[in-house]
Coordinates of C-alpha atoms and ligand atoms in Angstrom, one line a residue:
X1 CA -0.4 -17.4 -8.1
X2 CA -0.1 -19.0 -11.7
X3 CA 1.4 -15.6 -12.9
X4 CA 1.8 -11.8 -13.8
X5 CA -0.7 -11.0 -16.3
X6 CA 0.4 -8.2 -18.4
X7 CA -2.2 -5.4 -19.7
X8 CA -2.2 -5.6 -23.7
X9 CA -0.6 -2.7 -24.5
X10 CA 2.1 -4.1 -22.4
X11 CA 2.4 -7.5 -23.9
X12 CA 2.3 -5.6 -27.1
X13 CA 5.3 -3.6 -26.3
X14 CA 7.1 -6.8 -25.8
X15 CA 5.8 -7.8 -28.9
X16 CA 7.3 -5.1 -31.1
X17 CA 10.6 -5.0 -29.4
X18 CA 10.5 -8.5 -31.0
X19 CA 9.8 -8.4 -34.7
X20 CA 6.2 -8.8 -34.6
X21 CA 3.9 -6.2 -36.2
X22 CA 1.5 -4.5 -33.7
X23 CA -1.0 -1.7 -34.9
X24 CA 0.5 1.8 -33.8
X25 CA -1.8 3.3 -30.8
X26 CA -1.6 5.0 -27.5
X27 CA -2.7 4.5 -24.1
X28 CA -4.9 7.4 -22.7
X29 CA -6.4 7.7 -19.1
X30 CA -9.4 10.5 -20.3
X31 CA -11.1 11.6 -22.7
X32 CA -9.6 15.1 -24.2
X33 CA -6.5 12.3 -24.9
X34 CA -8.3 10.0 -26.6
X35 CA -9.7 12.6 -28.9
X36 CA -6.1 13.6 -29.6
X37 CA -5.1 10.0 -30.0
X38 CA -7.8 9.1 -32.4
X39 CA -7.4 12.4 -34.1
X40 CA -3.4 11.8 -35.2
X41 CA -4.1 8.0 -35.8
X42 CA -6.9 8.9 -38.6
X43 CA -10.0 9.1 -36.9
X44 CA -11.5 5.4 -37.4
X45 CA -9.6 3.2 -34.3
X46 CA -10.3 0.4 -32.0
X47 CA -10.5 1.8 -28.0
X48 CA -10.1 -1.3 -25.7
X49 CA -10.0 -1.4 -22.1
X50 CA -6.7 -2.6 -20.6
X51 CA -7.7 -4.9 -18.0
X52 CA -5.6 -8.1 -17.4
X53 CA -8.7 -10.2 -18.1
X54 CA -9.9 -11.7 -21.3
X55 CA -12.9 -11.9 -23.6
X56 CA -13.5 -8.0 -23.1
X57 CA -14.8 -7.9 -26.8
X58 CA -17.9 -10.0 -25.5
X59 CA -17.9 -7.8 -22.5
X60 CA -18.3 -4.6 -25.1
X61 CA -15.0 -3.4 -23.7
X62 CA -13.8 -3.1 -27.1
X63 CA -15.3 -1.1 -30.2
X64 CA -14.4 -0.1 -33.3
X65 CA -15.0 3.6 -33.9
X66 CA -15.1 6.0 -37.0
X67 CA -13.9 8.8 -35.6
X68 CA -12.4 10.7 -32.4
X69 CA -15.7 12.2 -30.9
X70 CA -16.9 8.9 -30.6
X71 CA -13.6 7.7 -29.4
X72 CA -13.6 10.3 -26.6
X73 CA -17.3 9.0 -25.8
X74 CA -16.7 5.6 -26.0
X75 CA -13.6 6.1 -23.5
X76 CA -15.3 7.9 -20.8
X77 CA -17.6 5.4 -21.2
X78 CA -14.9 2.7 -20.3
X79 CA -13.4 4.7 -17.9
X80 CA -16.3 4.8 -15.4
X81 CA -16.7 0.9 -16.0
X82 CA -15.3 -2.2 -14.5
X83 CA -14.4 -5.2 -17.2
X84 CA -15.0 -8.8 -15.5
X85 CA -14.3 -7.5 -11.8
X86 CA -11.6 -4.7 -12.9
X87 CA -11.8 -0.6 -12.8
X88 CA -10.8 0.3 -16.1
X89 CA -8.0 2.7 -15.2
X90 CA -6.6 3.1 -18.5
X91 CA -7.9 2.3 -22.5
X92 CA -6.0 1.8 -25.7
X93 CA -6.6 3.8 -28.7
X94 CA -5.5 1.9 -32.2
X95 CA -5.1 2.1 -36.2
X96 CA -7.9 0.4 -37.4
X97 CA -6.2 -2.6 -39.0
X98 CA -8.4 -3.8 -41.8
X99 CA -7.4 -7.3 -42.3
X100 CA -8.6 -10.6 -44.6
X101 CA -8.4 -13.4 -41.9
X102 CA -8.0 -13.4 -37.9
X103 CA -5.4 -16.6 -36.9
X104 CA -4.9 -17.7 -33.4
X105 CA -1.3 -17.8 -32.6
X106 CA 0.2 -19.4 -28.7
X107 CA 3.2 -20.6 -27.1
X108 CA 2.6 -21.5 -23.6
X109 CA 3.8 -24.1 -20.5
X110 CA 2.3 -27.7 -21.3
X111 CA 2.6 -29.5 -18.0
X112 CA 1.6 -32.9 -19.9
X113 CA 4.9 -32.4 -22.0
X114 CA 6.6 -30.3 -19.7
X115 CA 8.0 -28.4 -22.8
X116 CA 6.6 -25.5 -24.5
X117 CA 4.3 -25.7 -27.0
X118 CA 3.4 -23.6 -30.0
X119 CA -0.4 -23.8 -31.0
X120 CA -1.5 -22.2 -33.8
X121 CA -5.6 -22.4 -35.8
X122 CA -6.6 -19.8 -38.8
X123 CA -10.0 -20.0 -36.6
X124 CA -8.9 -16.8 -34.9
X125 CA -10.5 -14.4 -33.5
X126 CA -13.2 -16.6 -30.9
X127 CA -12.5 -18.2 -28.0
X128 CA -9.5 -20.7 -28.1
X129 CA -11.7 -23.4 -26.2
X130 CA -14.5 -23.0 -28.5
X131 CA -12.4 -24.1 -31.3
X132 CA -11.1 -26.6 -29.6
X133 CA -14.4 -27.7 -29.0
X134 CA -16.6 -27.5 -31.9
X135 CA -13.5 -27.8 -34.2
X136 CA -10.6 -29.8 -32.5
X137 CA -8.9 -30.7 -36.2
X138 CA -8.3 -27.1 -36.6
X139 CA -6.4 -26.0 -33.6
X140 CA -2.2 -27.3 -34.5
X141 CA -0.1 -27.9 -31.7
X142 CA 3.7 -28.4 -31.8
X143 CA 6.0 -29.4 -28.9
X144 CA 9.4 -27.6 -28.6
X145 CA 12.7 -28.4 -26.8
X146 CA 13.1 -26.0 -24.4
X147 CA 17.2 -26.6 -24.8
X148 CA 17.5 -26.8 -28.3
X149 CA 14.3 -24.0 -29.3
X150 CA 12.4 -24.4 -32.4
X151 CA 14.0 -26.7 -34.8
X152 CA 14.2 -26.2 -38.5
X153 CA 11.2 -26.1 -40.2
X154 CA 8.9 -26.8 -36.9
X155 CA 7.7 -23.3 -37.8
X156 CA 6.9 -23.8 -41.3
X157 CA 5.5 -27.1 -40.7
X158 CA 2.9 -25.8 -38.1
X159 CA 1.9 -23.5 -40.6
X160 CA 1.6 -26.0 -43.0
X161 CA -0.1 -28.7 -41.3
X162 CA -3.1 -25.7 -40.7
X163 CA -3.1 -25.2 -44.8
X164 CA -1.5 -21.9 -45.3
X165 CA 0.8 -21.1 -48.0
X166 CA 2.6 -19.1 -50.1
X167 CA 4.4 -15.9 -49.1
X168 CA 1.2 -16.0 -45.9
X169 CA 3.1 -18.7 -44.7
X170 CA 6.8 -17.8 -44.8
X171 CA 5.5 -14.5 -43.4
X172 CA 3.4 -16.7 -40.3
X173 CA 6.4 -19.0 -39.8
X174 CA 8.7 -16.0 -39.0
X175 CA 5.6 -14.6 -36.6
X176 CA 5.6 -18.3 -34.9
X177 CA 9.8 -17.9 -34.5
X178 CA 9.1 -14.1 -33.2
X179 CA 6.9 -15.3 -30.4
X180 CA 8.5 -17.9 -29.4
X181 CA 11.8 -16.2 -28.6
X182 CA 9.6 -13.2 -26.9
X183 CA 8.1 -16.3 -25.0
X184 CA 12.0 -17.3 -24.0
X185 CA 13.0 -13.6 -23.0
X186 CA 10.4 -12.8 -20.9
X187 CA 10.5 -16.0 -19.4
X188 CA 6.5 -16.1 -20.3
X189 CA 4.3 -19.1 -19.1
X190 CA 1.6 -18.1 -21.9
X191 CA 2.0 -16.0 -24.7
X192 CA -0.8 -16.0 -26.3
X193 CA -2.0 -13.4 -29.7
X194 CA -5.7 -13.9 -30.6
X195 CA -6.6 -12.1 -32.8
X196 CA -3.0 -12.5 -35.2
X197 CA -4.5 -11.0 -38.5
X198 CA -3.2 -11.0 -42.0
X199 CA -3.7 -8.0 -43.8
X200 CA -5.0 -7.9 -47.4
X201 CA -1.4 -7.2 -48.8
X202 CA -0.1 -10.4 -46.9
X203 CA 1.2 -8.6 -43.5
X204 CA 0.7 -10.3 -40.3
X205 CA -0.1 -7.9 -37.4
X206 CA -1.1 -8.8 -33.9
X207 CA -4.6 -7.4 -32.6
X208 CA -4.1 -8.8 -29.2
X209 CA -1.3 -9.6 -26.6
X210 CA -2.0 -11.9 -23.5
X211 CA 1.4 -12.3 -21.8
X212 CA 1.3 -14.1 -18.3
X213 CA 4.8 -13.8 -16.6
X214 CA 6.2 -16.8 -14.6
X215 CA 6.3 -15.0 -11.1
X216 CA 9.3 -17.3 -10.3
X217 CA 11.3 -15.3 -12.5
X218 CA 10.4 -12.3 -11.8
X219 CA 13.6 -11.2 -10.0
X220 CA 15.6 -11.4 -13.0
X221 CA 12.5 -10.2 -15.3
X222 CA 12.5 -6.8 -13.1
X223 CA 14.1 -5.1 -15.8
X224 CA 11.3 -6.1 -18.2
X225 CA 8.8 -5.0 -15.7
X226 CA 9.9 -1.3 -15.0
X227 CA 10.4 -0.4 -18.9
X228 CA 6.9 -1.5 -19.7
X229 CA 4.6 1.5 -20.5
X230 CA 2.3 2.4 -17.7
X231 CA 5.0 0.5 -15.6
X232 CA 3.8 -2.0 -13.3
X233 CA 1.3 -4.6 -14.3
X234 CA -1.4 -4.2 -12.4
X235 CA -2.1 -7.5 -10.7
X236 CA 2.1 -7.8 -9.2
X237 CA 0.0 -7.6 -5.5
X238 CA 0.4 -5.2 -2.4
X239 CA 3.6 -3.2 -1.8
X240 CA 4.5 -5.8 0.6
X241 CA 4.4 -8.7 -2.1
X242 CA 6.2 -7.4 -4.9
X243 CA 8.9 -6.6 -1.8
X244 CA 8.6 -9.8 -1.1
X245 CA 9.4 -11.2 -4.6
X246 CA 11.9 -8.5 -5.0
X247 CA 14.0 -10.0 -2.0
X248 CA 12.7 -13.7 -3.7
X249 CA 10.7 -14.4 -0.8
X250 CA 7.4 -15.8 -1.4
X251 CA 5.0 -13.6 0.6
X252 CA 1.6 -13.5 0.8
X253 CA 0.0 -10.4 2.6
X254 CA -2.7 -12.1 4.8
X255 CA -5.9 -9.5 6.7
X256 CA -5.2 -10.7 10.3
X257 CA -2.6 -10.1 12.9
X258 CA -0.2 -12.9 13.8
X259 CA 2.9 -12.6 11.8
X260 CA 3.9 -16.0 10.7
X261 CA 7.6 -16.6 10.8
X262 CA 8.4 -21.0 9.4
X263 CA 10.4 -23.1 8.0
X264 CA 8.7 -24.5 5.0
X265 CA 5.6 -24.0 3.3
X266 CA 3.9 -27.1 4.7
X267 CA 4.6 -25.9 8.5
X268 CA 3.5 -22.4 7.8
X269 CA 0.3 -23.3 5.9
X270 CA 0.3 -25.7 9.6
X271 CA 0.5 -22.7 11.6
X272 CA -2.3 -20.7 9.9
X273 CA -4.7 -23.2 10.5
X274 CA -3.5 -23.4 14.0
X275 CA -3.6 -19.7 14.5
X276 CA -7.3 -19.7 12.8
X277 CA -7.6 -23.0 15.1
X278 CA -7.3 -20.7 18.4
X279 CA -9.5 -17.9 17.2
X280 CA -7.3 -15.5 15.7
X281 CA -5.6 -14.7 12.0
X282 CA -2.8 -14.6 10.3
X283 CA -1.0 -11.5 8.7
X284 CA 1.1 -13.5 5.9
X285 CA 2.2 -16.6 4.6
X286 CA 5.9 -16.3 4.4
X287 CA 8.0 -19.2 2.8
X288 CA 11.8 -19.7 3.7
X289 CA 13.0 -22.4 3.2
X290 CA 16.5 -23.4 3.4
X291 CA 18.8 -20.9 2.0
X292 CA 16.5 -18.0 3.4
X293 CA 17.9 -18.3 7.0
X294 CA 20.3 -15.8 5.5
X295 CA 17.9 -14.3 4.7
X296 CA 16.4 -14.1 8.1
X297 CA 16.5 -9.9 8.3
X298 CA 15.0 -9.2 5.3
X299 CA 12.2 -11.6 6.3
X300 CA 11.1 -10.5 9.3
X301 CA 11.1 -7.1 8.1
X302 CA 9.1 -8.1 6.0
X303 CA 6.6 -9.6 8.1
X304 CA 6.9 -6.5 10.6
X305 CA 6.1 -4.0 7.8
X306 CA 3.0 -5.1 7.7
X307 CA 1.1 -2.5 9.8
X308 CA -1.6 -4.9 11.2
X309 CA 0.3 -7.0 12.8
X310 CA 0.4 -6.9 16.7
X311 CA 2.2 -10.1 17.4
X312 CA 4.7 -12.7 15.8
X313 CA 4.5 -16.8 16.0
X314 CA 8.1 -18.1 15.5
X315 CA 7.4 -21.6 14.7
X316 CA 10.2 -23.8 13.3
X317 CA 10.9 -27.5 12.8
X318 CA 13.6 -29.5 11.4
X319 CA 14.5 -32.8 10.3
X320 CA 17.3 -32.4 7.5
X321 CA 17.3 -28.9 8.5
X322 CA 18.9 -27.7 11.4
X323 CA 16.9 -25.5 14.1
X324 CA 19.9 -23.9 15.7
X325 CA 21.1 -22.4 12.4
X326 CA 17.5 -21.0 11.6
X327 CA 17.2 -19.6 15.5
X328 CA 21.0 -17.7 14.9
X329 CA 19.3 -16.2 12.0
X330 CA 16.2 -15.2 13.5
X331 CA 17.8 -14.2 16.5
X332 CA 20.3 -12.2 15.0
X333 CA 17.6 -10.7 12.8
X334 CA 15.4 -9.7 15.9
X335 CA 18.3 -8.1 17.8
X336 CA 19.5 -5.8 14.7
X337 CA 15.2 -4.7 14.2
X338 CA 14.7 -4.3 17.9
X339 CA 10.8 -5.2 17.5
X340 CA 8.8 -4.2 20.3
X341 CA 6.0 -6.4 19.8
X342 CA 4.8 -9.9 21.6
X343 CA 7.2 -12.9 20.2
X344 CA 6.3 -16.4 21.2
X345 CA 8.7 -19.0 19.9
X346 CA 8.3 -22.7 19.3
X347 CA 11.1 -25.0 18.1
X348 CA 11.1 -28.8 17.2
X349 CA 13.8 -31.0 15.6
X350 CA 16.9 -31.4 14.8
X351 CA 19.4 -28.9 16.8
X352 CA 16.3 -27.8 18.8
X353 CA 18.3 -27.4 22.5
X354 CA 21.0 -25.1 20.8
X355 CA 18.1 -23.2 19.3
X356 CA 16.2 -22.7 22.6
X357 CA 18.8 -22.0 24.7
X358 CA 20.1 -19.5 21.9
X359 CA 16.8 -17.8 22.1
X360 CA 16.2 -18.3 26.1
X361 CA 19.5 -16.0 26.3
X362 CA 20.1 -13.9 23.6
X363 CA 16.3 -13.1 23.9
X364 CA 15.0 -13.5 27.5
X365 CA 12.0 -15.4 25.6
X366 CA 11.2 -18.8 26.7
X367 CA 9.6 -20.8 24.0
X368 CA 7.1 -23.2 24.3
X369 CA 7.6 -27.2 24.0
X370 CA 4.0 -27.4 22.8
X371 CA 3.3 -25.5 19.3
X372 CA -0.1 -25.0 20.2
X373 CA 0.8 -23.1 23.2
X374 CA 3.2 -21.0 21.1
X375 CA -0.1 -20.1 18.5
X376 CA -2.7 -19.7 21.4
X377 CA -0.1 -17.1 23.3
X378 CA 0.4 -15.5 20.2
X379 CA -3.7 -15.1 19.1
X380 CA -4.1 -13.8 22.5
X381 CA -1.1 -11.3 22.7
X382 CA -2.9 -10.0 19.5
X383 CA -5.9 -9.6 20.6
X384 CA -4.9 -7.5 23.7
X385 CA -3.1 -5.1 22.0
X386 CA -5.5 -4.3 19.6
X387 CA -7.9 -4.3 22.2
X388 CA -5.7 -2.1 23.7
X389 CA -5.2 0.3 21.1
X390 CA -9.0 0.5 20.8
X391 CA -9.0 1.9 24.6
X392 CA -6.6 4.2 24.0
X393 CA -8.2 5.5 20.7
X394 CA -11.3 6.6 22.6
Ligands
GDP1 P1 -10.5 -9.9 -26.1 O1 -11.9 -10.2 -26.4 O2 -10.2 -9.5 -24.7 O3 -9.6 -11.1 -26.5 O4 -10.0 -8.6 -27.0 P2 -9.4 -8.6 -28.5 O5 -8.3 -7.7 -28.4 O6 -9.2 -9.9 -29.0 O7 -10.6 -7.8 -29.3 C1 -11.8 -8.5 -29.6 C2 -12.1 -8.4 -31.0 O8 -12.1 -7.1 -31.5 C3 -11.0 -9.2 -31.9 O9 -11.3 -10.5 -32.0 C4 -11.1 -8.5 -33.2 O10 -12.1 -9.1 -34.0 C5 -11.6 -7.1 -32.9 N1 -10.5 -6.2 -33.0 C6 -9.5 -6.0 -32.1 N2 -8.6 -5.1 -32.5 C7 -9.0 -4.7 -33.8 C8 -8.5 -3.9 -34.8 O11 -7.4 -3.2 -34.6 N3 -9.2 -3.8 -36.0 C9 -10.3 -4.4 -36.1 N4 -11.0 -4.3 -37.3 N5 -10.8 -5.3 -35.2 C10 -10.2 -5.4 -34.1
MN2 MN1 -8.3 -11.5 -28.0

């Protein structure tokens, strides 16, 4: 996963909380609410379906209205609708912000630089990469030190360089600083506001909020998370995953079976294929890597909560890490949870005789000197008790 796409109205909120300008509006989930909203915003709004996908104005999952009965129309319309692959489950209802140009306003992770960058066209409005197609002069890019933030003047000079002036461009310079420190707090990987419009008297008010959320930092960003409006994003992934990220884990909720217990993500992407190798299929990916053997409890709960899973593949090698010390976690961690299903084990590396005789007799469970035979016994004890469990459901 690249990251956490927020809904608009979400991004938005962050928005505002940071100096920038955002038309007022309200989310509604049917009609007899959009007709309210539309009715105490003036009649004549935008409704636009919140779906963490972009170009839903081509999709005609945006439309400006003139007044609340067709608001309410247009939403139920919505509402029944998926936008590029999503239900729309909720839509918001704007102002109308009349404005004289549309500007395209970004700051967002440049792996070529590795620093942020701020790009910035008064083509706004279209697609970013048709600009930068048809119109490459037009789209102003300026790198920033992630240490040291905007500099004096890198603002204004972005500005500048795209040919705005006057009070337009004091008032876009202060947007560009806005975003940017939204982009900081929210430890964004893109923030990205097209259409940023300026109004006939000179104000500059965002249209549109794209905010993608590192998912590496979304530990710390939890806070951020639960106070946006209509709470979670939508695309954070099953129960089990945000768990997952909650505890920092990377987990991955997988359709098959065999719970995946490795060190490493290499070995564990190793053990899928093996597991998919011998007929059968996996239940997660599950990184933990060095510092997680403390974490060893969490983890397997983790792993166990997943109600398909019938059996679990132990499967650990070391070289700089030490086997023994992840077998006293897991071991520890299996005789806290008590699990009652199959466990096949296999070990390799550095420390490996501590760490099989610690599971031979803490255990009782022998594991096996050949990983595939660890996989294969694991597949099969799968298969024969959901096999079982289909006997016994008849
Ligand atoms: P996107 O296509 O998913 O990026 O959705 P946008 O939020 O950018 O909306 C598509 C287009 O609708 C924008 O480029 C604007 O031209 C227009 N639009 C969006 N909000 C407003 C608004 O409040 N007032 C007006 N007049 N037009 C809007
Ligand atoms: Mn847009």
């Amino acid at each position: 996963m690249i990251g956490v796409d927020l809904l608009e109205h979400q991004g938005k909120h962050l928005l505002e909380g940071h100096g920038i300008r955002v038309p007022r509006g309200r989310v509604v989930t049917d009609p007899d609410a959009a007709l309210e909203a539309a009715t105490s915003l003036g009649g004549r709004v935008v409704c636009k379906a919140q779906v963490p996908a972009g170009k839903r104005g081509k999709a005609g999952a945006v439309r400006l209205v003139d007044s609340p009965g067709e608001a309410a129309t247009f939403v139920t319309e919505l509402l029944g609708r998926e936008v590029a692959g999503h239900p729309v489950e909720a839509v918001l209802v704007e102002e109308a912000i009349p404005f004289a140009q549309e500007l395209y306003l970004a700051v967002l992770d440049d792996p070529s630089t590795q620093s942020p960058t701020v790009l910035f066209s008064t083509r706004g409005g279209m697609d970013i990469e048709e600009v930068s197609g048809s119109s490459p002069d037009s789209l102003h890019r300026v790198s920033v030190d992630i240490r040291a933030g905007l500099a004096d003047g890198q603002a204004h000079g972005l500005v500048g360089r795209a040919g705005v002036t006057g009070r337009a461009a004091d008032e876009l310079a202060r947007a560009v600083e806005r975003l940017y420190e939204t982009y900081v707090d929210v430890d964004a990987s893109l923030v990205e506001v097209n259409p940023l419009v300026l109004t006939e008297s000179g104000e500059v008010v965002a249209l549109d909020a794209k905010v993608t959320i590192d998912p590496g930092s979304l530990p710390r960003q939890k806070s951020v998370l639960e106070v946006l409006p209509g709470g979670r994003p939508a695309p954070l992934g099953t129960d089990l995953e945000v768990r997952g990220r909650e505890l920092g884990l990377q987990y991955i909720e997988l359709d098959g079976d065999v719970g995946v217990l490795a060190n490493g993500a290499g070995l564990t992407m190793t053990s899928l294929d093996a597991i998919a190798h011998f007929g059968g299929r996996a239940a997660n990916f599950l990184e933990i890597g060095g510092e997680a053997y403390t974490q060893a409890t969490p983890a397997l709960e983790l792993v166990l909560s997943n109600p398909r899973v019938r059996s679990l593949l132990v499967n650990f090698c070391g070289a700089f890490a030490r086997t023994d010390i992840m077998a006293e976690g897991v071991v520890t961690a299996i005789e806290e949870l008590r699990p009652t299903l199959p466990i096949s084990f296999t070990i390799h590396g550095t420390g490996e005789e501590e760490a099989i005789r610690l599971v031979r007799e803490r255990l009782g469970i022998e594991p096996h000197d050949v990983m595939d035979d660890a996989v294969r016994e694991a597949v099969e004890a799968a298969q024969a008790t959901s096999h079982r469990g289909e006997e016994l459901a008849r």
